[in-house]
Amino acid sequence: MSGRLLKKVLKEHEESKHQNHHDEDGEEEDEDEEEQLGGSRGRSSINPFDLLNEGDEDPDSDKETEIDDEEKKDENADYVQPPTKNKSKKKKKKKSKESRSNVVVKPDITLDETLEALSLGGNSKQEEAQETTDSLKKPPSSSTRPVLEIDPKYLNLENELRRMYGSKVVRSLESSSQGGGGGGSSRQGRGGRRGVHHITKTVLISPMENWARWDRSFSMEFLETKDGYNYFRYIHSSSYEQAQRSFQAAQNLHDLNGVASVLINHPYHIDSLITMADYFKFAGDHQMAADAIGKCLYGLERAWHPMFTPFNGNCRLKFTHDTNKPFFTTLFAHMRNMDRRGCHRSALEVCKLLLSLDTDNPVGALFCVDYFALRAEEYAWLEQFSEEYQSENSLWLFPNFSYSLAIARVYLEKMESSTHIDTSKSSSLDLMMQALKLHPTVLKKLVDKVPLKDQAWTKILKHHYFRSDQSKNPSLDHLISIYVERNYLIWRLPDVQKLLRSAAELLIKSLDEKESDAEDFFSVKEEAFPAKHNEYSHLSTHDFSDSVPTLPPDNLQNFVADPRMGGEQVAAGGGGGGHNHQQAPPPVRDVANRNPLAVFLESMLPWVNLGDGDDDADHQPDNNG
């Protein structure tokens, strides 16, 4: 090693020792400063009122300035310490002084606030503020919330499916349906060629990306505010009215192909979509039917008025306006699709929406809300609804509520047994006996529909009070038929059957002892349902049934003659009445002087009748005539 390099290494070694010595001195000084600062802070926290005297100086500040001067002298004498560290130390000291000065001001503010609180009326103001904050923090109780208030998170069908089966299962089903032969991927591919556009998200339905743009062909207008409720109605544009005339012309000609052509130019024409949904439903393609109903809901929600907030229960959409009727029809069909997929909680919210929009119950939502509440296990809500819902008659007089409230009480008693039993309410056995007294004809229909095959039921039905299944009241008999068709699945539960059997046996004993009890309930029924004609004839029993009859393609040719075929007519057509429909087939279409490609494509449609080739050749003059 050279001498020059050796001198350089020794010099660096001495400088490093010297640097470490000064660093240790600096750390000791910092520790002394921290101890002094900590002492001053401790004294200020112990004696805060000493700082209130203005003009007085803090004795600790003199000590701190002396320490600062000494440190400055030592630092100037030290030529090894860089000057930048001195500046940083000064800044830190200034910041610490400023922070201490800020701490001095805080006791003044808190003292003023304390004096204001001690003044007259201060406590009452604080109590009022505390009450308002507590009311904001606490969620509204069930008694203060409207009974028909809708929770939007339960309106989404996919959310309930995820809660029941998990997100992975739902995603796999969606991918399989899109990748399979259901038509989802092909429609998406064609939509991609036309160009990608943004689909606005809605609450009632989750729109698909391949749906057409919202054409704004109809909207909603505000009518008036009455008794705290806002009234609205849908209005149609000129283009929508033109599409409506084209639809009616195709409907008069029994031409389903003409209805489909309306949707090409007007993809959100509601009546055409409802007709196609009914056709797909009776043809057995439930996925396509649900897709058409979803498009209806998407267009109807996009047309909502900015003031239309139906989920709060303060909006009305009267069924008497013709333009509002498709919304009720679509919501009812959507509710049935949810029920078919097992999403009863979502179906309950849609049913509540139907009841809140028009309290006149135009589509019969009042006669299935109890079923969805029981299936969704909303027993307490069902009792609250029966007490608070305003109707001409008390809800417990209707067959569906008289029996459903007894069933709900069974499960509420099981829940209350673990906590406390509510003795202010009637027991489930008393409610079931009351329901049997009011509507005894329900029992015979339930035994046949469920079915109940125990020998004990045969003995019970032999009693004269349960022998008949007709009450000689058209309105009441129709409601009982709707109830049995809608709720018969619930009666397959063992607990419910046990309750019904016990109540029926006790009722037979009480009637044998005192027959006048039955006469009292009979007079109550006459007052509640006085009409001799059927007031609910507009409600089809088939609309409340789980079974969906399917028709062969030949029987669907005249489908557009009545877009909403009655349930009894459809069941008759699908159950063996096909020959009657084939007696009047649609007229054979003339293929002369037409485009061969168009004729070939039209021949693939099941509702088009082009006739037989041989018959057309033999009877050519008849076809031309």
XYZ file of C-alpha atoms in Angstrom:
625
model
C 0.000 0.000 0.000
C 1.347 3.439 -0.895
C 1.976 6.083 1.762
C -0.519 8.513 0.276
C -3.373 5.982 0.435
C -2.430 5.032 4.019
C -2.622 8.681 5.145
C -6.049 9.036 3.529
C -7.465 5.989 5.312
C -6.127 7.148 8.717
C -7.609 10.596 8.195
C -11.058 9.180 7.382
C -10.885 6.956 10.444
C -10.160 9.941 12.747
C -12.966 11.999 11.197
C -15.459 9.165 11.719
C -14.536 8.935 15.423
C -14.911 12.675 15.795
C -18.333 12.586 14.061
C -19.640 9.824 16.338
C -18.565 11.791 19.419
C -20.567 14.889 18.352
C -23.598 12.784 17.476
C -23.684 11.354 20.989
C -23.502 14.876 22.440
C -26.433 15.922 20.213
C -28.558 13.000 21.368
C -27.963 13.882 25.012
C -29.015 17.474 24.346
C -32.190 16.295 22.595
C -33.032 14.068 25.553
C -32.630 17.012 27.946
C -34.917 19.117 25.766
C -37.579 16.400 25.673
C -37.501 16.076 29.457
C -37.950 19.828 29.879
C -40.757 19.929 27.297
C -42.476 16.964 28.934
C -42.310 18.719 32.280
C -43.837 21.892 30.877
C -46.638 19.903 29.223
C -47.285 18.029 32.434
C -47.521 21.278 34.395
C -49.834 22.827 31.765
C -52.128 19.832 31.918
C -52.208 19.968 35.712
C -52.739 23.764 35.983
C -54.626 24.915 32.845
C -56.144 27.999 34.541
C -52.685 29.566 34.992
C -52.647 30.079 31.242
C -55.819 32.219 31.297
C -53.966 35.277 32.639
C -53.126 37.374 29.627
C -49.762 39.156 29.677
C -48.152 36.619 31.996
C -45.196 34.781 30.568
C -44.572 31.119 30.952
C -41.563 30.590 33.230
C -40.608 27.587 31.201
C -40.128 29.735 28.106
C -37.165 31.528 29.708
C -35.513 28.238 30.400
C -36.122 27.137 26.853
C -34.595 30.287 25.381
C -31.522 29.870 27.599
C -31.178 26.308 26.421
C -31.514 27.483 22.838
C -28.742 30.091 23.262
C -26.389 27.566 24.820
C -27.066 25.098 22.069
C -26.451 27.738 19.411
C -23.037 28.619 20.942
C -22.015 24.968 21.082
C -23.126 24.375 17.550
C -21.252 27.398 16.184
C -18.074 26.259 17.953
C -18.418 22.837 16.457
C -17.025 23.023 12.895
C -17.747 19.352 12.065
C -21.567 19.576 12.514
C -23.228 20.649 9.222
C -25.298 23.888 9.387
C -28.419 22.225 7.918
C -28.994 20.297 11.143
C -29.020 23.511 13.146
C -31.799 24.883 10.966
C -33.829 21.705 11.311
C -33.458 21.811 15.096
C -34.638 25.410 15.156
C -37.657 24.525 13.047
C -38.525 21.635 15.329
C -38.277 23.894 18.384
C -40.489 26.513 16.746
C -43.051 23.884 15.840
C -43.054 22.519 19.372
C -43.594 26.053 20.723
C -46.455 26.641 18.277
C -48.053 23.340 19.257
C -47.827 24.329 22.923
C -49.389 27.699 22.135
C -52.238 25.907 20.387
C -52.770 23.745 23.432
C -53.041 26.910 25.510
C -56.010 28.192 23.445
C -58.117 25.010 23.740
C -59.013 25.450 27.429
C -60.482 28.900 26.543
C -62.826 27.370 23.967
C -63.930 24.535 26.177
C -64.458 26.967 29.077
C -66.730 29.202 26.958
C -68.699 26.195 25.832
C -69.016 25.081 29.433
C -70.280 28.516 30.509
C -72.846 28.534 27.696
C -73.993 25.065 28.712
C -74.449 26.239 32.300
C -76.629 29.192 31.210
C -80.431 29.090 31.312
C -81.917 26.746 28.751
C -78.565 25.201 27.907
C -79.439 21.780 29.209
C -82.684 21.649 27.273
C -80.867 22.480 24.040
C -78.343 19.756 24.652
C -81.077 17.254 25.422
C -82.918 18.145 22.211
C -79.743 17.790 20.195
C -79.036 14.451 21.845
C -82.555 13.237 21.059
C -82.239 14.224 17.408
C -78.876 12.497 17.052
C -80.231 9.359 18.722
C -83.244 9.343 16.414
C -80.963 9.615 13.398
C -78.743 6.790 14.600
C -81.566 4.391 15.439
C -83.265 2.712 12.471
C -86.989 3.350 12.128
C -89.076 0.793 13.929
C -91.514 -1.446 12.138
C -94.442 0.446 13.644
C -93.380 3.811 12.183
C -92.410 2.538 8.737
C -95.220 2.214 6.169
C -96.350 -1.377 5.837
C -96.109 -1.175 2.029
C -92.641 0.399 1.932
C -90.544 -1.526 -0.601
C -86.922 -2.481 -0.055
C -85.228 -2.111 -3.478
C -82.463 -4.603 -2.661
C -85.044 -7.413 -2.569
C -86.491 -6.495 -5.969
C -83.493 -7.889 -7.807
C -84.031 -11.525 -8.677
C -80.319 -12.223 -9.026
C -79.579 -11.032 -5.484
C -81.964 -13.565 -3.985
C -80.584 -16.330 -6.180
C -77.093 -15.516 -4.917
C -78.314 -15.596 -1.307
C -79.903 -19.012 -1.833
C -77.350 -20.781 -4.045
C -74.177 -18.671 -3.929
C -72.510 -16.442 -6.485
C -70.535 -19.245 -8.122
C -73.633 -21.272 -8.934
C -75.441 -18.237 -10.354
C -72.454 -17.279 -12.517
C -72.127 -20.820 -13.842
C -75.828 -20.918 -14.724
C -75.597 -17.559 -16.480
C -72.554 -18.619 -18.482
C -74.171 -21.927 -19.456
C -77.382 -20.210 -20.565
C -75.442 -17.694 -22.652
C -73.119 -20.282 -24.131
C -75.825 -22.859 -24.784
C -78.463 -23.040 -27.437
C -80.875 -20.726 -25.622
C -80.213 -17.880 -27.995
C -78.390 -15.650 -25.533
C -74.995 -15.739 -27.228
C -76.374 -15.390 -30.739
C -78.402 -12.329 -29.809
C -75.396 -10.861 -28.087
C -73.274 -11.457 -31.169
C -75.720 -9.745 -33.473
C -75.998 -6.876 -31.036
C -72.210 -6.555 -31.070
C -72.192 -6.111 -34.848
C -74.654 -3.256 -34.630
C -72.402 -1.489 -32.181
C -71.881 -1.451 -28.452
C -74.062 0.942 -26.461
C -74.461 1.635 -22.774
C -77.448 0.061 -21.001
C -78.713 2.087 -18.061
C -79.133 0.031 -14.906
C -82.615 -0.176 -13.416
C -84.073 -1.385 -10.123
C -86.905 -3.640 -11.235
C -84.849 -5.664 -13.711
C -81.209 -6.241 -14.627
C -81.020 -5.364 -18.339
C -78.903 -7.375 -20.738
C -76.243 -5.783 -22.884
C -77.799 -7.045 -26.120
C -81.073 -5.194 -25.564
C -81.915 -2.309 -27.855
C -81.549 1.318 -26.867
C -84.395 2.938 -24.996
C -86.326 4.757 -27.733
C -88.267 7.128 -25.407
C -91.487 6.299 -27.229
C -93.550 6.825 -24.061
C -93.142 8.694 -20.804
C -94.939 9.504 -17.554
C -96.710 12.675 -16.509
C -97.611 14.030 -13.093
C -101.353 14.527 -12.548
C -101.990 15.823 -9.024
C -101.263 15.526 -5.328
C -104.171 14.323 -3.224
C -104.193 13.328 0.451
C -100.409 13.238 0.483
C -100.114 10.924 -2.557
C -98.744 11.838 -5.975
C -100.762 10.553 -8.927
C -99.171 9.736 -12.304
C -100.010 8.120 -15.626
C -98.123 6.984 -18.717
C -98.445 8.921 -21.968
C -97.602 7.729 -25.496
C -95.825 9.543 -28.288
C -97.116 9.711 -31.848
C -94.723 6.986 -32.976
C -95.911 4.689 -30.181
C -99.547 5.279 -31.111
C -98.715 4.349 -34.691
C -97.104 1.127 -33.464
C -100.202 0.485 -31.355
C -102.412 0.717 -34.450
C -100.143 -1.719 -36.290
C -100.355 -4.124 -33.356
C -104.139 -3.972 -33.261
C -104.292 -4.638 -37.021
C -102.084 -7.716 -36.634
C -104.157 -8.821 -33.656
C -107.388 -8.574 -35.663
C -105.827 -10.691 -38.434
C -104.565 -13.283 -35.924
C -101.095 -12.653 -37.349
C -98.376 -13.272 -34.779
C -95.791 -12.578 -37.443
C -97.244 -9.070 -37.755
C -96.861 -8.612 -34.007
C -93.219 -9.634 -34.246
C -92.685 -7.159 -37.074
C -93.907 -4.331 -34.824
C -91.070 -5.102 -32.408
C -88.494 -4.711 -35.169
C -89.163 -0.982 -35.454
C -90.445 -0.460 -31.903
C -88.492 -2.827 -29.616
C -90.247 -1.531 -26.474
C -93.848 -1.730 -27.580
C -95.414 -3.111 -24.402
C -98.489 -4.862 -25.802
C -96.431 -6.648 -28.453
C -93.892 -7.793 -25.857
C -96.645 -9.059 -23.551
C -98.226 -10.980 -26.437
C -94.909 -12.581 -27.363
C -94.246 -13.414 -23.697
C -97.598 -15.186 -23.446
C -96.904 -17.062 -26.668
C -93.485 -18.247 -25.460
C -94.981 -19.231 -22.102
C -97.668 -21.440 -23.644
C -95.107 -22.812 -26.101
C -92.961 -23.917 -23.139
C -90.055 -21.473 -23.601
C -90.075 -19.793 -20.190
C -86.687 -18.129 -20.629
C -87.814 -16.231 -23.717
C -91.057 -15.299 -21.954
C -89.133 -13.879 -18.979
C -86.838 -11.998 -21.375
C -89.824 -10.310 -23.044
C -91.304 -9.340 -19.659
C -87.924 -7.970 -18.605
C -87.817 -5.707 -21.652
C -91.265 -4.414 -20.745
C -90.134 -3.556 -17.219
C -86.968 -1.920 -18.502
C -88.877 0.401 -20.816
C -91.572 1.171 -18.249
C -89.005 2.088 -15.591
C -86.965 4.236 -17.969
C -90.116 6.273 -18.610
C -90.664 7.112 -14.934
C -91.235 10.718 -13.921
C -88.478 12.251 -11.721
C -91.022 12.670 -8.900
C -92.257 9.075 -9.221
C -90.803 7.287 -6.181
C -92.960 4.152 -5.802
C -90.698 2.468 -3.256
C -91.692 4.966 -0.555
C -95.386 4.100 -0.831
C -96.487 7.670 -1.610
C -97.189 7.328 -5.347
C -100.347 6.198 -7.091
C -100.758 4.829 -10.609
C -104.473 4.207 -11.075
C -105.494 1.199 -13.122
C -108.445 3.117 -14.559
C -106.105 4.870 -17.009
C -105.671 2.609 -20.034
C -102.030 3.589 -20.443
C -101.259 2.356 -16.900
C -102.758 -1.125 -17.328
C -99.714 -2.674 -19.093
C -97.541 -1.793 -16.089
C -99.765 -3.835 -13.752
C -99.940 -6.721 -16.226
C -96.163 -6.764 -16.604
C -95.495 -6.574 -12.860
C -97.906 -9.434 -12.202
C -96.229 -11.591 -14.865
C -92.807 -10.710 -13.417
C -94.037 -11.728 -9.959
C -95.151 -15.102 -11.300
C -91.767 -15.637 -12.952
C -90.075 -14.972 -9.610
C -92.363 -17.459 -7.901
C -91.612 -20.072 -10.550
C -87.880 -19.712 -9.832
C -88.383 -19.922 -6.051
C -87.572 -16.266 -5.289
C -90.501 -15.643 -2.947
C -88.892 -12.721 -1.090
C -88.497 -10.787 -4.326
C -92.019 -11.756 -5.388
C -93.315 -10.354 -2.086
C -91.730 -6.972 -2.777
C -93.274 -6.852 -6.260
C -96.650 -7.771 -4.755
C -96.294 -4.939 -2.234
C -95.504 -2.588 -5.114
C -98.690 -3.631 -6.911
C -100.758 -2.999 -3.799
C -99.191 0.415 -3.148
C -99.723 1.697 -6.690
C -103.493 1.110 -6.649
C -105.341 0.213 -3.452
C -108.361 -1.008 -5.445
C -106.478 -4.298 -6.038
C -107.130 -4.440 -9.803
C -105.013 -7.544 -10.560
C -105.663 -9.489 -7.352
C -102.330 -8.916 -5.604
C -104.185 -8.896 -2.282
C -105.049 -12.575 -2.754
C -101.469 -13.792 -3.117
C -99.500 -11.461 -0.816
C -100.167 -13.810 2.123
C -98.725 -16.755 0.175
C -95.467 -14.950 -0.627
C -95.188 -13.696 2.971
C -95.486 -17.251 4.305
C -93.035 -18.657 1.764
C -90.569 -15.863 2.543
C -91.071 -16.470 6.301
C -92.225 -12.882 6.878
C -94.754 -13.916 9.535
C -94.565 -10.774 11.687
C -94.940 -8.550 8.631
C -98.073 -10.465 7.586
C -99.695 -9.779 10.946
C -98.711 -6.122 10.776
C -100.065 -5.870 7.236
C -103.419 -7.381 8.222
C -103.746 -4.823 11.025
C -102.651 -1.676 9.181
C -103.826 -2.186 5.604
C -106.918 -0.111 4.873
C -109.661 -1.992 3.060
C -113.432 -1.912 2.811
C -113.680 -5.202 4.708
C -111.407 -6.452 7.436
C -108.715 -8.623 5.899
C -109.364 -11.547 8.240
C -112.762 -11.982 6.562
C -111.106 -13.002 3.291
C -110.423 -16.741 3.006
C -106.725 -16.367 2.264
C -106.019 -14.131 5.261
C -108.206 -16.015 7.735
C -106.207 -19.217 7.157
C -102.783 -17.637 6.499
C -102.846 -15.620 9.723
C -103.417 -18.834 11.660
C -100.445 -20.466 9.901
C -98.260 -17.429 10.567
C -99.199 -17.542 14.244
C -97.996 -21.183 14.418
C -94.444 -20.226 13.486
C -94.485 -17.034 15.544
C -95.435 -19.092 18.600
C -92.388 -21.286 18.001
C -90.177 -18.194 17.882
C -91.810 -16.660 20.973
C -91.464 -19.858 23.001
C -87.716 -19.282 23.191
C -88.158 -15.686 24.428
C -91.639 -14.788 25.686
C -95.165 -15.572 24.570
C -97.428 -12.697 23.536
C -100.653 -13.405 25.434
C -102.442 -10.377 23.973
C -102.954 -12.155 20.643
C -105.131 -15.140 19.867
C -103.494 -18.533 19.636
C -103.023 -20.331 16.359
C -105.643 -22.918 17.329
C -108.260 -20.237 17.988
C -107.467 -18.509 14.693
C -107.750 -21.778 12.779
C -111.103 -22.594 14.388
C -112.307 -19.112 13.498
C -111.209 -19.605 9.871
C -113.073 -22.937 9.679
C -116.222 -21.316 11.073
C -116.056 -18.534 8.485
C -115.125 -20.622 5.448
C -115.862 -24.315 6.035
C -115.974 -25.099 2.300
C -112.196 -24.596 2.127
C -111.598 -27.853 3.998
C -113.154 -30.162 1.413
C -111.283 -28.451 -1.439
C -107.986 -28.686 0.448
C -108.460 -32.401 1.119
C -108.926 -32.977 -2.611
C -106.182 -30.593 -3.810
C -103.302 -31.227 -1.388
C -104.304 -34.184 -1.109
C -104.951 -35.274 2.488
C -105.343 -39.071 2.469
C -105.587 -39.811 6.182
C -108.718 -41.643 7.252
C -109.364 -38.987 9.870
C -110.224 -36.490 7.137
C -112.875 -38.789 5.748
C -114.528 -38.855 9.144
C -114.311 -35.061 9.495
C -115.829 -34.433 6.057
C -118.846 -36.560 6.952
C -119.972 -33.865 9.366
C -122.727 -31.684 7.910
C -120.721 -28.481 8.467
C -117.862 -29.612 6.175
C -119.816 -31.751 3.768
C -120.235 -29.167 0.976
C -117.606 -27.340 -1.061
C -119.925 -24.535 -2.242
C -121.127 -21.609 -0.143
C -123.817 -20.426 -2.610
C -122.035 -17.060 -2.769
C -120.366 -16.529 -6.196
C -117.831 -13.990 -4.952
C -116.809 -16.041 -1.947
C -116.630 -19.292 -3.902
C -114.372 -17.648 -6.482
C -112.024 -16.318 -3.789
C -111.889 -19.742 -2.147
C -110.981 -21.351 -5.470
C -108.192 -18.806 -5.934
C -106.911 -19.432 -2.401
C -106.828 -23.212 -2.731
C -105.119 -22.998 -6.130
C -102.512 -20.553 -4.817
C -101.791 -21.859 -1.292
C -102.328 -25.623 -1.415
C -98.564 -26.304 -1.275
C -98.325 -24.783 2.208
C -100.812 -27.344 3.528
C -98.394 -30.181 2.805
C -96.355 -29.227 5.870
C -96.953 -31.620 8.816
C -97.275 -28.833 11.416
C -99.980 -27.094 9.404
C -101.911 -30.328 8.812
C -101.783 -31.136 12.516
C -103.169 -27.715 13.389
C -105.967 -27.992 10.833
C -106.985 -31.420 12.071
C -107.037 -30.371 15.738
C -109.074 -27.260 14.962
C -111.588 -29.209 12.853
C -112.133 -31.817 15.567
C -112.605 -29.179 18.275
C -115.001 -27.245 16.062
C -117.138 -30.336 15.467
C -117.418 -30.866 19.236
C -118.368 -27.245 19.875
C -120.962 -27.253 17.083
C -122.550 -30.407 18.450
C -122.926 -28.674 21.795
C -123.970 -25.232 20.514
C -125.203 -24.834 16.943
C -125.810 -21.081 17.227
C -122.096 -20.295 16.815
C -122.243 -21.284 13.141
C -125.243 -19.000 12.540
C -123.348 -16.000 13.917
C -120.458 -16.502 11.513
C -122.882 -17.058 8.636
C -124.423 -13.624 9.213
C -120.952 -12.065 9.289
C -120.185 -13.578 5.871
C -123.414 -12.222 4.396
C -122.523 -8.718 5.519
C -118.987 -8.943 4.140
C -119.973 -10.493 0.779
C -123.531 -9.320 0.087
C -123.404 -9.355 -3.706
C -125.259 -12.094 -5.540
C -123.002 -11.854 -8.586
C -119.271 -12.544 -8.756
C -117.436 -9.312 -7.981
C -114.066 -10.934 -8.774
C -114.902 -12.476 -12.134
C -112.143 -10.411 -13.761
C -109.573 -12.486 -11.831
C -108.762 -15.789 -13.498
C -107.984 -18.747 -11.260
C -105.310 -19.808 -13.719
C -103.325 -16.615 -13.017
C -102.811 -17.851 -9.446
C -101.840 -21.397 -10.372
C -98.378 -22.933 -10.395
C -99.157 -25.134 -13.386
C -98.469 -23.665 -16.821
C -100.330 -25.528 -19.577
C -98.464 -25.901 -22.844
C -100.045 -26.097 -26.268
C -98.737 -27.822 -29.383
C -97.743 -25.527 -32.283
C -100.898 -26.352 -34.241
C -103.069 -25.055 -31.397
C -101.064 -21.812 -31.172
C -102.066 -20.648 -34.649
C -105.046 -18.646 -33.366
C -103.159 -17.423 -30.307
C -103.321 -13.729 -31.154
C -107.112 -13.849 -31.251
C -107.015 -13.394 -27.462
C -103.531 -12.388 -26.258
C -104.391 -13.180 -22.639
C -106.393 -16.356 -23.092
C -108.334 -17.298 -20.006
C -106.735 -19.971 -17.886
C -109.697 -22.275 -18.294
C -109.632 -21.854 -22.103
C -105.902 -22.531 -22.280
C -106.160 -25.564 -20.045
C -108.987 -26.923 -22.150
C -107.026 -26.348 -25.331
C -103.940 -28.055 -23.964
C -105.733 -30.885 -22.276
C -107.387 -32.482 -25.283
C -109.335 -29.747 -26.999
C -106.896 -29.547 -29.877
C -109.313 -31.065 -32.354
C -111.779 -28.309 -31.674
C -109.125 -25.715 -32.510
C -108.110 -27.550 -35.675
C -111.638 -27.392 -37.026
C -111.106 -23.716 -37.850
C -107.478 -23.403 -38.984
C -106.172 -20.077 -40.270
C -106.659 -19.467 -43.987
C -104.052 -20.809 -46.364
C -101.762 -18.057 -47.558
C -101.294 -17.542 -51.250
C -97.700 -17.994 -52.390
C -98.227 -16.873 -55.985
C -96.055 -14.022 -57.280
C -94.065 -13.857 -54.042
C -90.379 -13.939 -53.257
C -89.342 -17.616 -52.913
C -86.876 -16.809 -50.113
C -89.562 -14.972 -48.102
C -91.974 -17.860 -48.578
C -89.321 -20.341 -47.432
C -88.569 -18.345 -44.256
C -92.256 -17.868 -43.553
C -92.925 -21.587 -43.890
C -90.618 -22.243 -40.933
C -92.933 -20.314 -38.600
C -95.352 -22.618 -36.749
C -98.255 -20.154 -36.937
C -98.155 -19.788 -40.745
C -100.234 -22.170 -42.874
C -99.129 -22.383 -46.503
C -101.126 -25.531 -47.186
C -100.000 -28.790 -48.804
C -98.182 -28.641 -52.112
C -100.338 -31.322 -53.774
C -103.574 -29.799 -52.581
C -102.541 -26.399 -53.851
C -101.856 -27.830 -57.301
C -105.212 -29.629 -57.443
C -107.214 -26.683 -56.143
C -105.411 -23.764 -57.682
C -108.598 -21.912 -58.750
C -109.995 -22.066 -55.197
C -106.867 -20.530 -53.744
C -106.858 -17.735 -56.266
C -110.507 -17.077 -55.680
